Amino acid sequence: MNSVPAVDEYVPALIGAVVTAAIFVVAFVVLYWVGKALLLSLTERSLESRGFNEGLISLARSIVTALILLGSVAIAATVAGFGTILVALSALGGAVVLAVGFAAQDLIANFVAGVFIVKDEPFTIGDIVEWDDNQGVVRDIQLRVTQLETYDNELVTVPNSELADSVVVNPSRNGLLRVSYDFGIGYDDDIGQARSALIEEAEQVPGALAEPEPSVAVTDLGDSAVVLTGRFWIDPAEHRPAAARTAYIEAGKERLDAEGIDMPYPHSQLTGSVTVAERTETETA
C-alpha cells in the first residue's frame, strides 16, 4: 500500500519556486531601474545635443522605455532559470504577434504614421496646425496619437494616421503669420480715408508687428460695396491669430462707424411702376 507523501517532501520544491520568483523580481527591478536611469537618460541627452526636436525625443523615449521593459523581462527570466520557458513561449509569441498584427492594423498604421510625422516634421511641438476644418496647437507627439490644444483650451487627441492622410496647414512654420480681413465700404465713400483708418487700427492690434508694416488694398468691387482687405503680421508663437483677427474686426468696424464711412450690405432695389386696369363687365339678361 502506497504511503501518503509527507508535507516535508514539498518544502524544498516550494522554497526553490519562491527563491526563483524572488530572483526574477529582484533582477527585473534592478535591470529596469538601471536601464531607465542609464539608457533613457543617455538617449535624451544624445538627441538633445544633436538638436533634434521635442517630438522626436518624445517618440524615442517611448521606444527606448518599451525596449528596456522587454529586455529586463528576458534577462531576468534567464537569470532566474526560466530559459526553457522562454524558448517555449517564443513560438507561441510568434503566433500571437501574427494574430495581433491582423487585429491591430489601425494601431500599426498610427505607429508608422507617427514615425513619418517625426521624420518629415510637417509640424513640431508648439506649432499651430489646421486640418479638416480643425485648428490647434501641438502639445505632444506620441507613438499612436498627437495631442493638440484648441483655442477653447480643449485637449484633442488625434490618431497619427488621420494627420498623415490629411492636408495639414502649418501657419507657424515660417515664423511670422499674416492676418487679414475684408471690409466693405460704400461706392460713394472715400477709399483713402477708409484705408488710413484701417491701417491705424491694425497698428493698434495687440501683437501686430511694425515690420512688415500693416497695409490695406482694394481687392474687389462687389455688387454693393468696395472691398478693402486689411493685412498685418504677428508672431504666432506670442499671439494667437484668431484673437488678433477678432480684435481687428471689432476695432475696424467701430473706427469706420466713427469716420462716418458706410459699410453696406447686399440689398435689392425694385424699379418701375405697376398699373391696375379696371374692367367693366356688362351682364345681359
CSV table of C-alpha atoms in Angstrom, one decimal:
chain,number,residue,atom,x,y,z
A,1,MET,CA,0.0,0.0,0.0
A,2,ASN,CA,1.4,3.4,-1.1
A,3,SER,CA,2.1,5.8,1.7
A,4,VAL,CA,0.9,9.4,1.5
A,5,PRO,CA,3.8,11.7,0.7
A,6,ALA,CA,4.8,13.8,3.7
A,7,VAL,CA,4.5,17.5,3.6
A,8,ASP,CA,8.2,17.8,4.1
A,9,GLU,CA,8.8,16.4,0.6
A,10,TYR,CA,7.2,19.5,-1.0
A,11,VAL,CA,9.1,22.1,1.1
A,12,PRO,CA,12.3,22.1,-1.0
A,13,ALA,CA,10.3,22.5,-4.2
A,14,LEU,CA,8.3,25.3,-2.7
A,15,ILE,CA,11.3,27.0,-1.4
A,16,GLY,CA,13.0,26.6,-4.8
A,17,ALA,CA,10.0,28.2,-6.5
A,18,VAL,CA,9.9,31.1,-4.1
A,19,VAL,CA,13.6,31.7,-4.5
A,20,THR,CA,13.4,31.6,-8.3
A,21,ALA,CA,10.5,34.0,-8.3
A,22,ALA,CA,12.3,36.3,-5.9
A,23,ILE,CA,15.4,36.2,-8.1
A,24,PHE,CA,13.3,37.1,-11.1
A,25,VAL,CA,11.6,40.0,-9.4
A,26,VAL,CA,14.8,41.4,-8.0
A,27,ALA,CA,16.7,41.0,-11.3
A,28,PHE,CA,13.8,42.6,-13.2
A,29,VAL,CA,13.5,45.6,-10.9
A,30,VAL,CA,17.3,46.2,-10.9
A,31,LEU,CA,17.6,45.8,-14.7
A,32,TYR,CA,14.6,48.0,-15.4
A,33,TRP,CA,15.7,50.7,-13.0
A,34,VAL,CA,19.3,50.7,-14.1
A,35,GLY,CA,18.2,50.6,-17.8
A,36,LYS,CA,15.9,53.6,-17.4
A,37,ALA,CA,18.5,55.5,-15.4
A,38,LEU,CA,21.3,55.0,-17.9
A,39,LEU,CA,19.8,54.2,-21.4
A,40,LEU,CA,16.9,56.6,-21.2
A,41,SER,CA,19.0,59.5,-19.9
A,42,LEU,CA,21.7,58.7,-22.5
A,43,THR,CA,19.2,58.7,-25.3
A,44,GLU,CA,17.6,62.0,-24.3
A,45,ARG,CA,21.0,63.8,-23.9
A,46,SER,CA,22.3,62.3,-27.2
A,47,LEU,CA,19.3,63.6,-29.2
A,48,GLU,CA,19.2,66.9,-27.4
A,49,SER,CA,22.9,67.5,-28.1
A,50,ARG,CA,22.2,66.9,-31.8
A,51,GLY,CA,19.4,69.4,-31.9
A,52,PHE,CA,16.5,67.0,-32.5
A,53,ASN,CA,13.0,68.4,-31.8
A,54,GLU,CA,11.0,67.6,-28.8
A,55,GLY,CA,8.6,65.4,-30.8
A,56,LEU,CA,11.4,63.0,-31.9
A,57,ILE,CA,12.8,62.9,-28.4
A,58,SER,CA,9.4,62.0,-27.0
A,59,LEU,CA,9.0,59.2,-29.6
A,60,ALA,CA,12.5,57.9,-28.9
A,61,ARG,CA,11.8,58.0,-25.1
A,62,SER,CA,8.7,55.8,-25.6
A,63,ILE,CA,10.5,53.3,-27.8
A,64,VAL,CA,13.5,53.0,-25.5
A,65,THR,CA,11.3,52.5,-22.5
A,66,ALA,CA,9.4,49.6,-24.2
A,67,LEU,CA,12.7,48.0,-25.2
A,68,ILE,CA,14.1,48.3,-21.7
A,69,LEU,CA,10.9,46.7,-20.3
A,70,LEU,CA,11.2,43.7,-22.7
A,71,GLY,CA,14.9,43.4,-22.3
A,72,SER,CA,14.6,43.4,-18.5
A,73,VAL,CA,11.9,40.7,-18.6
A,74,ALA,CA,14.0,38.5,-20.9
A,75,ILE,CA,17.3,38.9,-18.9
A,76,ALA,CA,15.6,38.5,-15.5
A,77,ALA,CA,13.9,35.3,-16.7
A,78,THR,CA,17.2,33.9,-17.9
A,79,VAL,CA,18.9,34.7,-14.6
A,80,ALA,CA,16.1,33.1,-12.7
A,81,GLY,CA,16.4,29.9,-14.8
A,82,PHE,CA,13.3,30.4,-17.0
A,83,GLY,CA,15.3,29.9,-20.2
A,84,THR,CA,13.4,26.8,-21.1
A,85,ILE,CA,10.1,28.5,-20.6
A,86,LEU,CA,11.2,31.5,-22.7
A,87,VAL,CA,12.1,29.1,-25.6
A,88,ALA,CA,8.7,27.5,-25.4
A,89,LEU,CA,6.9,30.8,-25.3
A,90,SER,CA,8.9,32.3,-28.2
A,91,ALA,CA,7.0,30.0,-30.7
A,92,LEU,CA,3.7,30.9,-29.1
A,93,GLY,CA,4.7,34.6,-29.1
A,94,GLY,CA,5.3,34.5,-32.9
A,95,ALA,CA,1.7,33.2,-33.4
A,96,VAL,CA,0.3,35.8,-31.0
A,97,VAL,CA,2.2,38.6,-32.7
A,98,LEU,CA,0.8,37.5,-36.1
A,99,ALA,CA,-2.7,37.4,-34.8
A,100,VAL,CA,-2.4,40.7,-33.0
A,101,GLY,CA,-0.9,42.2,-36.2
A,102,PHE,CA,-4.1,41.5,-38.1
A,103,ALA,CA,-6.3,42.7,-35.3
A,104,ALA,CA,-4.3,45.9,-34.7
A,105,GLN,CA,-3.9,47.2,-38.2
A,106,ASP,CA,-5.1,50.7,-37.2
A,107,LEU,CA,-2.6,50.7,-34.3
A,108,ILE,CA,0.2,49.8,-36.6
A,109,ALA,CA,-0.9,52.4,-39.1
A,110,ASN,CA,-0.9,55.1,-36.4
A,111,PHE,CA,2.6,54.0,-35.3
A,112,VAL,CA,4.0,54.1,-38.8
A,113,ALA,CA,2.4,57.5,-39.4
A,114,GLY,CA,3.9,58.8,-36.1
A,115,VAL,CA,7.3,57.7,-37.3
A,116,PHE,CA,6.9,59.6,-40.6
A,117,ILE,CA,5.5,62.7,-38.8
A,118,VAL,CA,8.6,62.8,-36.6
A,119,LYS,CA,10.9,62.2,-39.6
A,120,ASP,CA,9.3,64.6,-42.1
A,121,GLU,CA,8.5,67.2,-39.5
A,122,PRO,CA,5.3,68.8,-41.1
A,123,PHE,CA,4.9,70.2,-37.6
A,124,THR,CA,6.6,70.1,-34.2
A,125,ILE,CA,5.6,70.7,-30.6
A,126,GLY,CA,4.3,74.2,-30.2
A,127,ASP,CA,3.3,74.7,-33.9
A,128,ILE,CA,-0.2,75.8,-34.9
A,129,VAL,CA,-1.8,73.4,-37.4
A,130,GLU,CA,-5.0,73.3,-39.3
A,131,TRP,CA,-6.5,70.0,-40.7
A,132,ASP,CA,-10.0,69.1,-41.9
A,133,ASP,CA,-11.6,72.4,-40.7
A,134,ASN,CA,-9.9,71.9,-37.2
A,135,GLN,CA,-7.2,74.0,-35.6
A,136,GLY,CA,-5.0,73.6,-32.6
A,137,VAL,CA,-1.5,73.9,-31.0
A,138,VAL,CA,0.6,70.8,-31.0
A,139,ARG,CA,1.4,69.8,-27.4
A,140,ASP,CA,2.8,66.2,-27.7
A,141,ILE,CA,3.6,63.7,-30.5
A,142,GLN,CA,3.3,60.1,-29.3
A,143,LEU,CA,3.7,56.7,-30.9
A,144,ARG,CA,0.0,56.4,-31.7
A,145,VAL,CA,-1.6,59.8,-31.3
A,146,THR,CA,-0.8,63.5,-31.4
A,147,GLN,CA,-2.3,65.8,-28.7
A,148,LEU,CA,-3.3,69.3,-29.6
A,149,GLU,CA,-4.8,72.1,-27.6
A,150,THR,CA,-7.6,74.1,-29.2
A,151,TYR,CA,-8.2,77.9,-28.8
A,152,ASP,CA,-11.0,76.9,-26.4
A,153,ASN,CA,-8.4,75.3,-24.2
A,154,GLU,CA,-9.7,71.8,-25.1
A,155,LEU,CA,-7.2,68.9,-25.4
A,156,VAL,CA,-7.8,67.0,-28.6
A,157,THR,CA,-6.2,63.6,-29.2
A,158,VAL,CA,-5.9,62.8,-33.0
A,159,PRO,CA,-4.7,59.5,-34.4
A,160,ASN,CA,-1.4,60.0,-36.3
A,161,SER,CA,-2.8,58.2,-39.4
A,162,GLU,CA,-5.5,60.9,-39.7
A,163,LEU,CA,-3.0,63.7,-39.7
A,164,ALA,CA,-0.7,61.8,-42.0
A,165,ASP,CA,-3.5,61.3,-44.5
A,166,SER,CA,-4.9,64.9,-44.3
A,167,VAL,CA,-3.8,68.1,-45.8
A,168,VAL,CA,-2.1,69.8,-42.8
A,169,VAL,CA,-1.6,73.6,-42.9
A,170,ASN,CA,1.2,74.9,-40.6
A,171,PRO,CA,0.8,78.7,-40.3
A,172,SER,CA,3.6,79.0,-37.8
A,173,ARG,CA,6.4,77.1,-39.6
A,174,ASN,CA,7.8,80.3,-41.3
A,175,GLY,CA,8.0,82.3,-38.1
A,176,LEU,CA,5.6,85.2,-38.9
A,177,LEU,CA,1.9,84.9,-39.9
A,178,ARG,CA,-0.2,87.4,-41.8
A,179,VAL,CA,-3.7,88.2,-40.5
A,180,SER,CA,-6.2,89.7,-43.0
A,181,TYR,CA,-9.9,90.7,-43.1
A,182,ASP,CA,-12.1,92.1,-45.9
A,183,PHE,CA,-14.1,95.3,-45.1
A,184,GLY,CA,-16.8,96.6,-47.4
A,185,ILE,CA,-17.4,100.3,-47.8
A,186,GLY,CA,-19.9,102.2,-50.0
A,187,TYR,CA,-19.1,103.3,-53.5
A,188,ASP,CA,-19.6,106.9,-52.5
A,189,ASP,CA,-17.1,106.7,-49.6
A,190,ASP,CA,-13.5,107.9,-49.7
A,191,ILE,CA,-11.2,105.0,-50.2
A,192,GLY,CA,-8.1,106.9,-48.9
A,193,GLN,CA,-9.9,107.9,-45.7
A,194,ALA,CA,-11.0,104.3,-45.1
A,195,ARG,CA,-7.5,102.9,-45.9
A,196,SER,CA,-5.9,105.3,-43.4
A,197,ALA,CA,-8.4,104.4,-40.7
A,198,LEU,CA,-8.0,100.7,-41.1
A,199,ILE,CA,-4.2,100.9,-41.1
A,200,GLU,CA,-4.2,102.9,-37.9
A,201,GLU,CA,-6.4,100.3,-36.2
A,202,ALA,CA,-4.2,97.5,-37.5
A,203,GLU,CA,-1.2,99.1,-35.9
A,204,GLN,CA,-3.0,99.1,-32.5
A,205,VAL,CA,-3.9,95.4,-32.5
A,206,PRO,CA,-2.1,93.6,-29.7
A,207,GLY,CA,0.8,91.7,-31.2
A,208,ALA,CA,0.8,93.5,-34.6
A,209,LEU,CA,4.3,93.9,-35.9
A,210,ALA,CA,5.7,97.2,-37.1
A,211,GLU,CA,7.7,95.3,-39.8
A,212,PRO,CA,6.3,94.2,-42.1
A,213,GLU,CA,4.0,97.2,-41.7
A,214,PRO,CA,0.2,96.8,-42.0
A,215,SER,CA,-1.4,97.5,-45.3
A,216,VAL,CA,-4.8,98.0,-46.8
A,217,ALA,CA,-5.6,97.4,-50.5
A,218,VAL,CA,-8.7,97.4,-52.7
A,219,THR,CA,-9.2,93.7,-53.6
A,220,ASP,CA,-12.7,93.6,-55.1
A,221,LEU,CA,-15.6,95.7,-56.4
A,222,GLY,CA,-18.7,93.9,-55.1
A,223,ASP,CA,-22.3,94.3,-56.1
A,224,SER,CA,-22.9,96.7,-53.2
A,225,ALA,CA,-19.5,97.5,-51.7
A,226,VAL,CA,-15.9,98.3,-52.5
A,227,VAL,CA,-13.8,95.6,-50.7
A,228,LEU,CA,-10.8,96.7,-48.7
A,229,THR,CA,-8.5,94.0,-47.4
A,230,GLY,CA,-6.6,94.9,-44.2
A,231,ARG,CA,-3.4,93.0,-43.5
A,232,PHE,CA,-0.9,92.9,-40.6
A,233,TRP,CA,1.7,90.5,-39.3
A,234,ILE,CA,2.0,88.8,-36.0
A,235,ASP,CA,4.3,86.2,-34.3
A,236,PRO,CA,2.1,83.2,-33.8
A,237,ALA,CA,4.4,81.9,-31.0
A,238,GLU,CA,3.5,85.0,-29.0
A,239,HIS,CA,-0.1,85.8,-30.0
A,240,ARG,CA,-3.0,83.7,-31.3
A,241,PRO,CA,-4.1,84.6,-34.8
A,242,ALA,CA,-7.8,84.1,-34.0
A,243,ALA,CA,-7.6,86.6,-31.2
A,244,ALA,CA,-5.7,89.2,-33.3
A,245,ARG,CA,-8.2,88.8,-36.2
A,246,THR,CA,-11.2,89.3,-33.9
A,247,ALA,CA,-9.7,92.4,-32.3
A,248,TYR,CA,-9.0,93.9,-35.7
A,249,ILE,CA,-12.6,93.2,-37.0
A,250,GLU,CA,-14.1,94.9,-33.9
A,251,ALA,CA,-11.7,97.9,-34.0
A,252,GLY,CA,-12.1,98.3,-37.7
A,253,LYS,CA,-15.9,98.3,-37.6
A,254,GLU,CA,-16.0,100.9,-34.7
A,255,ARG,CA,-13.5,103.1,-36.5
A,256,LEU,CA,-15.3,103.1,-39.8
A,257,ASP,CA,-18.5,104.0,-38.0
A,258,ALA,CA,-16.8,106.8,-36.2
A,259,GLU,CA,-15.4,108.1,-39.5
A,260,GLY,CA,-18.9,108.1,-41.0
A,261,ILE,CA,-18.0,105.5,-43.6
A,262,ASP,CA,-20.8,103.3,-44.7
A,263,MET,CA,-20.5,99.5,-44.6
A,264,PRO,CA,-23.3,98.5,-46.9
A,265,TYR,CA,-24.8,95.0,-47.0
A,266,PRO,CA,-26.3,93.3,-50.1
A,267,HIS,CA,-29.8,94.5,-50.9
A,268,SER,CA,-32.1,94.6,-53.9
A,269,GLN,CA,-33.9,97.6,-55.3
A,270,LEU,CA,-37.1,97.3,-57.3
A,271,THR,CA,-37.7,99.9,-60.1
A,272,GLY,CA,-40.6,100.5,-62.4
A,273,SER,CA,-44.3,101.0,-62.0
A,274,VAL,CA,-47.4,99.0,-61.5
A,275,THR,CA,-50.7,99.9,-63.2
A,276,VAL,CA,-54.1,98.5,-62.4
A,277,ALA,CA,-56.6,98.2,-65.2
A,278,GLU,CA,-60.3,98.1,-64.4
A,279,ARG,CA,-62.6,96.0,-66.5
A,280,THR,CA,-66.3,96.5,-66.5
A,281,GLU,CA,-68.4,93.5,-67.3
A,282,THR,CA,-71.9,94.1,-68.7
A,283,GLU,CA,-74.3,91.5,-68.0
A,284,THR,CA,-77.1,90.9,-70.4
A,285,ALA,CA,-80.3,89.4,-69.5
